[in-house]
Amino acid sequence: MNGLIQFLTKIQTFELRIVNKAELKSSIKEDGNKQAYSLAHETHYYDSFTFKSEIRVLKEMALIDLLSLNDISLKREFEQIKKLKERFKLIWTNFHQHYGEFRAEYPSNFIFAIQLDYLFIVNNLQSDYKDIYIGDEFVESLHDTLKIRDKFLSELISEVDEILNPRETFEEWMDKQKSQQQTEDVTLEQPTKIPYNPDAGRPKFNHQYIDDFLQLIKTYFSEEHFNQLAALIKSDEQPASQLIFS
């Protein structure tokens, strides 16, 4: 897991350099001998591409390490990596709260204000009482190095997520659609089965009209037979034996 450790350590460690203000590319040249923070070596500007290339290689080594893990270990490491992503989201929020697009100089406590020292490892950080100059060049460099680190961290998270949760290819989607269509076709071809109802042929009398019905048939039966039939109809029951009327 050495590759993963190196990658995670690298993107969480900021190597501040303290230079003279005159060495900066800032247009403000007053107090040239004043100490100033610099992170230009950790960006892809100012003829410095080494940092970005190093982060990219370490990310690939980290992925190789993760691929060697079983599913349980991979999921555990993945959860820890996602927690680091949340810290990057927080530092971006803090950064934009204190960033000024047209500011040439920032307060000496800027690094503490955005909690860079709390969320990450910041080497060579001095107390804000030392009044080390923080100019727009440093802040822009910090923005760029954060962007590089966040970019490769996001790439690693996406690659691991793809391993744990493979995306459906177009061919797989087409196969699924065909399978669903075939199932629907078979279902349509099968006739709908009507459940057997043993009482389907048995007449049902609406009790609301029983009296009217009995009045209509009364003249066709003897009084004895009519009373037997009326009792059965009103109780909605079948006779114990077949009734024969003559």
Coordinates of C-alpha atoms in Angstrom, one line a residue, residues 30-182:
E30 CA 7.8 48.0 -2.0
D31 CA 9.6 46.3 1.0
G32 CA 11.5 44.0 -1.3
N33 CA 13.4 42.5 1.5
K34 CA 10.2 41.5 3.5
Q35 CA 9.6 37.8 3.8
A36 CA 6.8 36.3 1.8
Y37 CA 5.2 32.9 1.4
S38 CA 5.4 31.2 -2.0
L39 CA 3.8 28.1 -3.5
A40 CA 4.7 28.7 -7.1
H41 CA 6.7 25.4 -7.1
E42 CA 3.5 23.4 -6.6
T43 CA 1.6 24.7 -9.6
H44 CA 1.8 24.0 -13.3
Y45 CA 2.7 27.7 -14.0
Y46 CA 6.0 29.5 -13.7
D47 CA 7.8 26.7 -15.7
S48 CA 7.1 24.2 -12.9
F49 CA 5.4 21.0 -14.2
T50 CA 7.1 18.6 -11.8
F51 CA 4.5 18.8 -9.1
K52 CA 1.5 18.0 -11.3
S53 CA 3.3 15.1 -13.0
E54 CA 4.4 13.7 -9.6
I55 CA 0.8 13.8 -8.3
R56 CA -0.5 12.0 -11.4
V57 CA 2.1 9.2 -11.1
L58 CA 1.4 8.7 -7.4
K59 CA -2.4 8.5 -8.2
E60 CA -1.7 5.7 -10.7
M61 CA 0.4 3.9 -8.1
A62 CA -2.4 4.3 -5.5
L63 CA -4.9 2.8 -7.9
I64 CA -2.6 -0.2 -8.4
D65 CA -2.4 -0.7 -4.7
L66 CA -6.2 -0.5 -4.3
L67 CA -6.7 -3.0 -7.1
S68 CA -4.8 -5.6 -5.1
L69 CA -7.3 -5.5 -2.3
N70 CA -10.3 -7.8 -1.8
D71 CA -13.8 -6.2 -1.9
I72 CA -14.2 -5.7 1.8
S73 CA -10.8 -4.0 2.2
L74 CA -11.3 -1.9 -1.0
K75 CA -14.7 -0.6 0.3
R76 CA -13.1 0.3 3.6
E77 CA -10.3 2.2 2.0
F78 CA -12.8 3.8 -0.4
E79 CA -14.8 5.2 2.5
Q80 CA -11.7 6.8 4.0
I81 CA -10.7 8.4 0.7
K82 CA -14.2 9.9 0.4
K83 CA -13.8 11.4 3.8
L84 CA -10.7 13.2 2.5
K85 CA -12.8 14.5 -0.4
E86 CA -15.1 16.1 2.1
R87 CA -12.1 18.0 3.6
F88 CA -11.3 19.3 0.2
K89 CA -14.9 20.5 -0.2
L90 CA -14.5 22.3 3.2
I91 CA -11.2 24.0 2.2
W92 CA -12.7 25.2 -1.0
T93 CA -15.6 26.8 0.9
N94 CA -13.2 28.5 3.3
F95 CA -11.0 29.6 0.5
H96 CA -13.8 31.3 -1.5
Q97 CA -15.1 33.0 1.7
H98 CA -11.7 34.8 2.1
Y99 CA -10.7 35.2 -1.6
G100 CA -10.8 38.6 -3.3
E101 CA -10.4 38.7 -7.0
F102 CA -8.8 42.1 -7.2
R103 CA -6.9 42.0 -3.9
A104 CA -3.1 42.4 -4.1
E105 CA -2.4 41.6 -0.5
Y106 CA -4.0 39.4 2.1
P107 CA -3.9 39.4 6.0
S108 CA -1.0 37.6 7.5
N109 CA -3.5 35.2 9.2
F110 CA -5.0 34.1 5.8
I111 CA -3.7 30.6 6.0
F112 CA -5.2 30.2 9.5
A113 CA -8.4 31.9 8.5
I114 CA -9.2 29.3 5.8
Q115 CA -8.1 26.5 8.2
L116 CA -5.5 25.1 5.8
D117 CA -3.3 24.2 8.8
Y118 CA -6.2 22.4 10.5
L119 CA -7.4 20.4 7.5
F120 CA -3.9 19.5 6.1
I121 CA -0.2 19.4 6.8
V122 CA 1.4 22.7 6.2
N123 CA 5.2 22.6 6.5
N124 CA 7.2 25.7 7.2
L125 CA 4.2 27.7 8.4
Q126 CA 5.1 30.6 10.7
S127 CA 3.0 32.3 13.3
D128 CA 0.9 35.2 11.9
Y129 CA 2.7 37.5 14.4
K130 CA 5.8 37.3 12.2
D131 CA 3.9 39.3 9.6
I132 CA 5.0 37.3 6.5
Y133 CA 3.7 38.8 3.3
I134 CA 0.8 37.0 1.6
G135 CA 0.1 38.4 -1.8
D136 CA -2.2 37.5 -4.7
E137 CA 0.6 35.4 -6.2
F138 CA 0.6 33.1 -3.2
V139 CA -3.2 32.9 -3.0
E140 CA -3.5 32.1 -6.8
S141 CA -0.8 29.5 -6.4
L142 CA -2.7 28.0 -3.4
H143 CA -5.8 27.9 -5.6
D144 CA -3.9 26.1 -8.4
T145 CA -2.3 23.5 -6.2
L146 CA -5.6 22.8 -4.4
K147 CA -7.1 22.3 -7.9
I148 CA -4.4 19.9 -8.9
R149 CA -4.7 17.8 -5.8
D150 CA -8.5 17.8 -5.8
K151 CA -8.5 16.8 -9.5
F152 CA -6.4 13.7 -9.1
L153 CA -8.2 12.7 -5.9
S154 CA -11.6 12.9 -7.7
E155 CA -10.1 10.8 -10.5
L156 CA -9.1 8.1 -8.0
I157 CA -12.5 8.1 -6.4
S158 CA -14.2 7.8 -9.8
E159 CA -12.0 4.9 -10.8
V160 CA -12.5 3.0 -7.6
D161 CA -16.3 3.7 -7.7
E162 CA -16.3 2.2 -11.3
I163 CA -14.6 -0.9 -9.9
L164 CA -17.1 -1.3 -7.1
N165 CA -20.1 -0.2 -9.1
P166 CA -19.6 -1.0 -12.8
R167 CA -21.6 1.1 -15.1
E168 CA -23.9 -0.6 -17.6
T169 CA -22.5 -0.6 -21.1
F170 CA -24.6 0.2 -24.1
E171 CA -24.5 -3.4 -25.2
E172 CA -25.7 -4.6 -21.8
W173 CA -28.5 -2.0 -21.9
M174 CA -29.6 -3.2 -25.3
D175 CA -29.6 -6.9 -24.1
K176 CA -31.7 -5.9 -21.2
Q177 CA -34.2 -4.1 -23.4
K178 CA -34.5 -7.1 -25.7
S179 CA -35.0 -9.4 -22.8
Q180 CA -37.8 -7.2 -21.4
Q181 CA -39.5 -7.0 -24.8
Q182 CA -39.4 -10.8 -25.2

